[in-house]
Every structure is written in C-alpha cells, then in structure tokens.
Coordinates of C-alpha atoms and ligand atoms in Angstrom, one line a residue:
M7 CA 5.6 0.1 -26.1
P8 CA 5.9 3.1 -25.3
P9 CA 3.2 4.7 -27.5
P10 CA 6.1 7.1 -30.0
A11 CA 4.6 10.4 -29.3
T12 CA 1.3 12.2 -26.7
P13 CA -1.6 10.3 -27.8
P14 CA -4.6 12.5 -28.7
R15 CA -6.3 13.3 -25.2
P16 CA -9.8 12.7 -25.2
P17 CA -11.4 16.3 -24.3
A18 CA -11.0 17.3 -20.9
E19 CA -14.4 17.0 -18.6
P20 CA -14.5 17.9 -15.6
V21 CA -14.1 14.9 -12.9
R22 CA -16.2 16.8 -10.3
Q23 CA -18.0 14.3 -6.9
A24 CA -19.6 16.2 -4.5
T25 CA -18.6 13.5 -2.2
A26 CA -18.4 9.6 -4.5
G27 CA -19.5 6.7 -2.8
W28 CA -15.8 5.5 -1.9
Q29 CA -15.6 8.7 0.1
R30 CA -18.7 8.3 2.4
E31 CA -17.7 5.0 3.3
L32 CA -14.5 5.8 4.1
A33 CA -16.3 8.4 6.4
D34 CA -18.3 5.7 7.4
A35 CA -14.6 3.6 8.1
V36 CA -14.7 1.4 11.9
R37 CA -13.0 4.3 14.5
D38 CA -14.1 2.7 17.8
P39 CA -13.0 -1.0 19.1
G40 CA -15.8 -1.5 20.9
E41 CA -17.1 -1.6 16.8
L42 CA -15.4 -3.6 15.6
C43 CA -15.4 -6.7 18.3
R44 CA -19.2 -6.4 18.5
L45 CA -19.4 -6.6 15.2
L46 CA -17.0 -9.7 14.7
A47 CA -18.9 -10.8 18.2
I48 CA -15.6 -11.0 20.1
D49 CA -14.4 -10.2 23.1
L50 CA -14.5 -7.0 24.3
P51 CA -11.8 -7.4 26.7
L52 CA -10.2 -6.9 23.7
A53 CA -11.2 -3.8 22.7
D54 CA -10.6 -2.5 26.5
E55 CA -6.8 -3.2 25.2
A56 CA -6.7 -1.6 21.8
R57 CA -8.2 1.9 23.5
R58 CA -5.6 1.5 25.4
S59 CA -2.4 0.2 22.4
A60 CA -3.3 3.1 20.2
A61 CA -1.9 5.9 21.1
G62 CA -1.4 8.4 18.3
F63 CA -2.1 5.6 16.0
P64 CA -6.0 4.8 16.5
L65 CA -8.0 2.3 15.0
L66 CA -9.2 2.6 11.8
V67 CA -10.5 0.1 9.4
P68 CA -13.1 -0.4 6.6
R69 CA -16.4 -1.7 6.4
A70 CA -15.8 -3.3 3.4
F71 CA -12.6 -5.0 5.2
V72 CA -14.5 -5.8 8.5
A73 CA -16.9 -8.1 6.0
R74 CA -14.1 -10.3 4.7
M75 CA -12.9 -11.5 8.3
R76 CA -14.3 -13.7 9.9
K77 CA -16.6 -14.1 12.4
G78 CA -15.4 -15.1 16.9
D79 CA -12.3 -15.5 15.8
R80 CA -9.7 -13.1 17.4
H81 CA -6.9 -14.2 15.5
D82 CA -8.0 -13.8 12.4
P83 CA -5.6 -13.3 9.4
L84 CA -7.1 -9.5 9.0
L85 CA -8.3 -8.6 12.0
L86 CA -4.8 -9.1 13.6
Q87 CA -3.1 -5.9 11.1
V88 CA -6.0 -3.6 12.3
L89 CA -6.7 -4.2 16.1
P90 CA -4.7 -2.6 18.4
V91 CA -2.7 -4.7 21.5
A92 CA -0.8 -4.9 23.6
A93 CA 2.3 -5.8 22.7
E94 CA 2.6 -2.9 20.7
R95 CA 3.5 -1.0 23.9
Q96 CA 6.6 -3.2 24.6
V97 CA 9.8 -1.2 23.1
A98 CA 11.8 -3.8 21.8
A99 CA 15.4 -3.5 20.6
G100 CA 16.5 -2.7 17.3
F101 CA 13.5 -1.4 16.4
S102 CA 13.0 2.1 16.1
A103 CA 10.9 5.2 14.9
D104 CA 12.2 5.6 11.2
P105 CA 14.5 2.6 10.7
L106 CA 14.2 3.2 7.5
A107 CA 15.9 6.4 7.7
E108 CA 12.7 8.4 5.6
A109 CA 13.5 11.5 6.8
A110 CA 17.7 11.4 6.2
A111 CA 16.2 10.7 2.2
L112 CA 14.1 13.5 1.4
A113 CA 15.3 15.3 -1.8
A114 CA 12.6 18.0 -1.7
P115 CA 9.5 18.8 0.5
G116 CA 6.9 16.0 0.1
L117 CA 10.2 13.9 -2.6
V118 CA 12.1 10.9 -1.6
Q119 CA 15.0 9.7 -3.5
K120 CA 16.4 6.9 -2.6
Y121 CA 17.2 5.2 -6.1
A122 CA 18.1 6.0 -9.8
G123 CA 15.8 7.0 -12.2
R124 CA 13.0 6.6 -9.5
A125 CA 11.0 9.2 -7.4
L126 CA 8.9 8.8 -4.8
V127 CA 6.0 11.8 -4.4
L128 CA 4.8 11.4 -1.0
A129 CA 1.5 12.1 -1.6
T130 CA -0.6 12.7 1.6
G131 CA 0.4 11.5 4.8
A132 CA -2.9 10.1 5.5
C133 CA -5.0 6.9 4.8
A134 CA -8.2 4.6 4.4
I135 CA -6.6 1.4 7.0
N136 CA -4.2 1.7 9.5
C137 CA -2.3 -1.2 9.5
R138 CA -0.1 -1.7 12.7
Y139 CA 2.7 -2.9 11.0
C140 CA 3.4 0.1 9.3
F141 CA 5.6 2.4 9.3
R142 CA 4.1 5.2 8.4
R143 CA 2.8 5.1 13.1
E144 CA 6.0 7.2 13.5
F145 CA 6.5 8.9 9.6
P146 CA 6.6 12.7 10.9
Y147 CA 4.5 13.3 6.9
A148 CA 3.6 16.8 8.4
E149 CA 7.0 17.7 8.6
S150 CA 7.6 15.8 5.3
G151 CA 6.3 18.0 2.9
A152 CA 3.0 15.2 2.8
T153 CA 1.0 18.3 1.9
R154 CA -0.4 20.5 -1.4
A155 CA 2.1 22.9 -0.6
G156 CA 4.1 19.9 -0.7
V157 CA 3.4 17.6 -3.3
E158 CA 3.9 21.2 -6.1
A159 CA 7.5 21.2 -4.7
A160 CA 8.4 17.8 -5.2
V161 CA 6.5 17.6 -8.6
D162 CA 8.6 20.2 -9.5
A163 CA 12.1 18.8 -8.3
V164 CA 11.3 16.2 -10.9
A165 CA 10.8 18.8 -13.8
A166 CA 14.1 20.5 -12.4
D167 CA 16.4 16.4 -12.8
P168 CA 15.8 14.7 -16.0
T169 CA 17.5 11.3 -14.7
I170 CA 13.8 10.9 -13.5
Q171 CA 11.9 8.6 -15.9
E172 CA 9.6 6.6 -12.8
V173 CA 7.5 9.1 -10.3
I174 CA 6.0 7.3 -7.9
L175 CA 3.5 8.0 -5.7
S176 CA 3.2 6.8 -2.1
G177 CA 2.6 8.5 1.4
G178 CA 0.5 7.6 3.0
D179 CA -1.8 5.9 0.4
P180 CA -2.1 8.1 -3.0
L181 CA -5.6 7.0 -3.8
L182 CA -6.9 9.1 -1.3
L183 CA -6.4 12.3 -3.1
D184 CA -9.4 12.9 -5.3
D185 CA -10.2 12.1 -8.6
E186 CA -10.0 15.8 -9.8
R187 CA -7.1 16.4 -7.4
L188 CA -5.2 12.9 -8.8
G189 CA -6.3 14.2 -12.4
R190 CA -4.5 17.4 -12.3
L191 CA -1.6 15.8 -10.3
V192 CA -0.7 13.2 -12.8
E193 CA -1.1 16.1 -15.8
R194 CA 1.8 18.0 -14.2
I195 CA 3.6 14.5 -14.5
E196 CA 2.9 13.9 -18.1
A197 CA 4.3 17.0 -19.7
I198 CA 7.5 16.7 -18.2
P199 CA 8.8 14.6 -21.4
H200 CA 11.6 12.9 -19.4
V201 CA 9.6 11.0 -16.9
R202 CA 8.2 8.1 -19.0
R203 CA 6.7 6.2 -16.1
L204 CA 3.9 6.6 -13.3
R205 CA 3.4 4.0 -10.9
I206 CA 1.1 4.4 -8.0
H207 CA 1.7 2.9 -4.8
S208 CA -1.9 2.1 -3.1
R209 CA -4.1 -0.1 -1.0
L210 CA -7.1 0.9 -1.3
P211 CA -8.3 -1.2 -4.4
I212 CA -7.7 -4.0 -2.0
V213 CA -9.3 -1.9 1.4
L214 CA -12.0 0.0 -0.7
P215 CA -12.6 -1.4 -4.1
T216 CA -15.0 1.2 -4.7
R217 CA -12.4 2.9 -4.7
V218 CA -11.5 2.8 -8.6
T219 CA -14.5 4.9 -10.2
E220 CA -14.8 5.9 -13.9
S221 CA -12.9 8.3 -14.0
L222 CA -10.1 7.1 -12.3
T223 CA -9.8 3.9 -14.6
A224 CA -10.5 6.8 -17.2
I225 CA -7.5 9.6 -15.9
L226 CA -5.2 6.0 -16.2
A227 CA -6.4 5.2 -19.6
A228 CA -6.2 9.0 -21.0
T229 CA -2.1 9.4 -19.5
R230 CA 0.7 9.1 -21.9
L231 CA 2.8 7.7 -19.2
N232 CA 3.2 3.8 -18.5
T233 CA 1.1 3.0 -15.9
V234 CA 2.4 0.8 -12.9
M235 CA 0.0 -0.5 -9.7
V236 CA 1.7 -1.8 -7.1
V237 CA -1.5 -2.7 -4.4
H238 CA -1.0 -4.7 -1.1
A239 CA -2.1 -8.1 0.2
N240 CA -0.9 -9.9 2.6
H241 CA -3.7 -12.6 2.3
P242 CA -6.4 -14.4 -0.2
A243 CA -9.0 -13.7 2.3
E244 CA -8.4 -9.5 2.1
L245 CA -9.3 -11.0 -2.5
D246 CA -12.9 -11.0 -2.9
A247 CA -15.1 -10.2 -5.5
A248 CA -15.4 -6.1 -5.1
V249 CA -11.7 -6.6 -4.8
A250 CA -11.4 -9.0 -8.2
A251 CA -13.8 -6.4 -10.7
A252 CA -11.3 -3.3 -9.7
L253 CA -8.3 -4.7 -9.9
A254 CA -10.1 -6.0 -14.2
R255 CA -11.2 -1.9 -14.5
L256 CA -8.4 -1.4 -13.8
A257 CA -6.5 -3.7 -15.7
A258 CA -9.2 -2.7 -18.7
A259 CA -7.5 0.9 -18.4
R260 CA -4.1 -0.9 -19.6
V261 CA -2.6 -0.5 -16.0
I262 CA -0.1 -3.4 -15.1
L263 CA -0.8 -4.6 -11.8
L264 CA 1.7 -6.2 -9.3
N265 CA 0.8 -7.2 -5.2
Q266 CA 3.2 -5.8 -2.5
A267 CA 2.6 -8.3 0.9
V268 CA 4.5 -7.4 4.0
L269 CA 5.5 -11.2 5.9
L270 CA 3.8 -10.9 9.3
A271 CA 3.9 -13.3 11.9
G272 CA 0.4 -15.0 12.5
V273 CA -1.1 -13.5 9.4
N274 CA 0.5 -14.6 6.5
D275 CA 4.0 -16.5 7.8
S276 CA 2.6 -20.5 6.0
V277 CA 3.2 -22.0 2.9
A278 CA -0.2 -22.7 2.4
V279 CA -1.2 -18.9 2.9
L280 CA 1.8 -17.4 0.6
A281 CA 1.0 -19.9 -1.8
T282 CA -3.2 -19.5 -1.9
L283 CA -2.4 -15.8 -2.1
S284 CA -0.1 -16.2 -4.9
E285 CA -2.4 -18.2 -6.8
R286 CA -5.4 -16.0 -6.1
L287 CA -3.3 -12.5 -6.9
V288 CA -2.1 -14.5 -10.5
E289 CA -6.1 -15.4 -11.1
I290 CA -7.6 -12.0 -10.8
G291 CA -4.5 -10.9 -12.6
V292 CA -2.2 -9.3 -10.2
L293 CA 1.5 -10.4 -10.6
P294 CA 3.1 -10.8 -7.1
Y295 CA 5.7 -8.3 -7.0
Y296 CA 7.8 -8.2 -3.7
L297 CA 7.6 -10.3 -0.1
H298 CA 9.2 -7.8 2.6
L299 CA 10.4 -7.9 5.6
L300 CA 8.9 -6.0 8.1
D301 CA 10.7 -2.8 9.0
R302 CA 11.9 -2.8 12.1
V303 CA 9.8 -0.3 13.1
Q304 CA 8.7 0.1 17.1
G305 CA 5.2 -1.5 18.2
T306 CA 5.6 -3.8 15.5
A307 CA 8.4 -6.7 17.2
H308 CA 5.0 -9.4 17.3
F309 CA 5.0 -9.5 13.8
E310 CA 8.3 -10.3 13.2
V311 CA 9.4 -12.9 11.1
S312 CA 13.2 -13.9 11.2
E313 CA 14.7 -13.9 8.3
D314 CA 16.1 -17.7 8.4
A315 CA 12.3 -18.4 8.8
A316 CA 12.0 -16.3 5.7
K317 CA 13.7 -17.5 3.7
C318 CA 12.8 -21.1 4.6
L319 CA 9.1 -20.0 3.3
H320 CA 10.4 -18.3 0.3
E321 CA 12.0 -21.5 -1.0
A322 CA 9.3 -23.7 -0.3
L323 CA 7.4 -21.3 -2.1
R324 CA 9.1 -21.8 -5.3
A325 CA 9.3 -25.2 -5.2
R326 CA 5.7 -24.7 -5.8
L327 CA 5.0 -22.6 -7.9
P328 CA 5.5 -21.7 -10.9
G329 CA 8.6 -18.5 -11.0
Y330 CA 6.0 -15.8 -11.8
A331 CA 3.3 -16.1 -8.7
V332 CA 6.7 -16.3 -5.9
P333 CA 7.9 -12.6 -5.3
R334 CA 11.1 -11.7 -4.4
L335 CA 11.7 -11.5 -0.8
A336 CA 12.8 -8.7 0.1
R337 CA 14.1 -5.6 2.5
E338 CA 14.9 -2.4 2.8
V339 CA 18.6 -1.3 4.0
P340 CA 19.0 2.6 4.4
G341 CA 22.2 3.6 2.0
E342 CA 22.0 1.0 0.1
P343 CA 21.4 1.8 -3.8
A344 CA 18.3 -0.7 -4.1
K345 CA 16.2 -2.8 -1.9
V346 CA 17.9 -5.4 -0.8
W347 CA 16.6 -9.2 -2.4
I348 CA 17.4 -11.9 -0.5
M349 CA 15.6 -14.5 -2.3
Ligands
PLP413 C1 10.6 0.8 -2.6 C2 11.5 1.8 -3.1 C3 11.6 2.4 -4.3 C4 10.6 1.4 -5.8 O1 12.2 0.3 -5.2 P1 11.5 -0.9 -6.3 O2 12.8 -2.4 -6.0 O3 11.7 0.1 -7.5 O4 10.6 -0.8 -6.0 C5 11.2 4.0 -4.9 N1 11.9 4.6 -4.2 C6 12.3 4.8 -2.7 C7 11.8 5.7 -2.3 C8 12.0 3.7 -1.7 O5 11.7 3.5 -0.6
SF4_414 S1 0.9 3.4 4.5 FE1 -0.6 1.3 4.0 S2 0.8 -0.3 5.4 FE2 0.5 1.5 6.5 S3 -1.2 2.5 7.1 FE3 -1.2 2.9 4.9 S4 -1.7 1.3 3.6 FE4 -1.6 0.2 5.7

C-alpha cells in the first residue's frame, strides 16, 4: 500500500564519505588480464588474447567478484563473463552496435522512454565491471546525456510529463553515483508529485556488495517512493554470503528485490544452473524477474543461445520450480510497446 501522504522524513543528515570502502575497492579492481590469470592460476596465453581482444572495452572486475571464481578453471562461468576473448573480434551477421535502437528512443538528454508510464534515466555511463555480453560495449554514453547535465535535463523532462509514474535509474550502473549525489537525485525525483515508484537497475549489490552502505539504505528507507531494485546475477556462484547480507540490508529498507539475468552460452544455459540460480535467489529474498535473450551486439555472438533452445530450458524450469521462481523469458524488440515475453 502506498503511504497516503508524504511521511515525516528523518532530519537530513549530511551523508559525507570522503572515500567509502566500496570506492577504494573499485579503484583497486582488476584491470590487467595478466594479473587476473595469475590470481586464478590459469594459462598466461589467455591474458595475451584478452589484451588483443579488449579493444575499447577493457577488462574490469572487482576483486570481490574474482574471489568467487574457481581457481585453475578457464571455463569458470564468472570468468567467462569478464575475460575478453578472440571470438569478440569476429564480425557476426545480425549483430550491430545499437540493436535496441536506444539512440532513437532518447526522449531528452539522459532519458530513454520506450514504455508507457516508465522512464529510464541514464544516471551514469560507468560500471564497476565490464560484462563482455553487454550492449554497453558499443553505446555512446557521452552523446546520450549520461552526464550531470544530462541527468538534470532528464529529471526536468520527467517533471514535465505527468504520465510518468515510475522512474528507473539505469546506466551504466546508477549505484556508482555516491550516496550524496544519489540522495540529491532521489530528493528531486520524489518532489515530482506524479512519480510514485523508483526503480534502480544495478549489478553492484552482486559484484561489489559493500556498495550497499548504511547511508544508501537510509536514503531508500526514507523516501516516500515505492522502491524496487532489480539486481543482475547470471549464475548461482555469484551469490555468496556477502551478497546475501547486502540484499538483506536492502530488504530491511523495504526495497522490493528482483533479479534479471541474461541467458549466456557456456555460463548459464543449463536447467541445473538456472534452477539453482532461482532457488538461491529465492533463499536470499530475491524473486527472478527476467531471463533475457542476448541483445545482438557486435562482439557477443559466441554467447548467443537460440530461441528454441531457450524455450526448452524455460519449459524444463517450469516443470521443476514453483511459478514464482521462474523468470519470464524476454527479449527486447525495438518499436514494441513492452519487452516481448517469449514465455
Ligand atoms: C526494460 C526497460 C524498461 C522496463 O521494462 P519492464 O518490462 O517494466 O521491466 C523501461 N524502459 C526502458 C527503456 C527499458 O529498456
Ligand atoms: S550495464 Fe550491467 S551488464 Fe552491462 S557492463 Fe554494466 S553491469 Fe555489466
């Protein structure tokens, strides 16, 4: 139930953190393929291949995420998500730089509006991790308004459009904004009377769980907005005790928790992995929301799972799990009024 009126807010405390622990961890993230291979005790030639293949979208992975990878296994499902490989350099038919036509859907600088009632703010172009399958590898954030000025313009556009009931903070990863900036942004959004819901799409609670600070949960607990966070985990091995604790802190702030995953060949294209992912998510208080078919971005063809294979996997999941633990199988199709539910 939404609160009838703006509840009393606690006195605004200055949320100051010179450099929070998570920011230091981020600065210390692994960027050198050689170092990653040494940490994981895998063959160094893979590092040379990674250096040659990273062009324009370098290796970036927080140590907290590396710590969940299996040593000595070059096919580790977490490693496969971050290590550049030669296959990325192959040009594949049907894979383009902007398959979702995001550039055309910019309603204002920094605002993507495709679906009724919801508008997506590009809070920043940056992420804490570079996932090899991501559309971000090609997206021109600097030209799309994912800047301070762009975010201001996006909030103004939301204020001017009374049909927008839900603001989605996305990016890049919106939780890369520090708590002070994020707090100011949430204040500006909640001052818009027609906005009822705030949704945050972030992979940070998974890849860098220390990002879920006390000041972040204080901001989310205090807002009048109904708050949803959609996290992004693709494999059960991503969900360790620190992640579970971070998600519990968010749940205590009355944030509704959902997960979206991308179906990725070699990473999670098996019934056993997907079922374990769903079960583990439910165990830690997160409902599976979407299982996305890959966006066909150049350099990601080696991750693709065919629609037929995806449907088979999904059917097998439905035969095994309670309905609430089965994510919707979806794909984004430019021009459609919603994400297309395949099953
Ligand atoms: C995915 C997306 C949304 C949210 O869609 P839901 O089906 O509500 O999760 C909203 N706006 C844009 C631009 C999107 O890409
Ligand atoms: S936007 Fe999400 S999937 Fe893409 S690189 Fe960032 S964290 Fe990974």
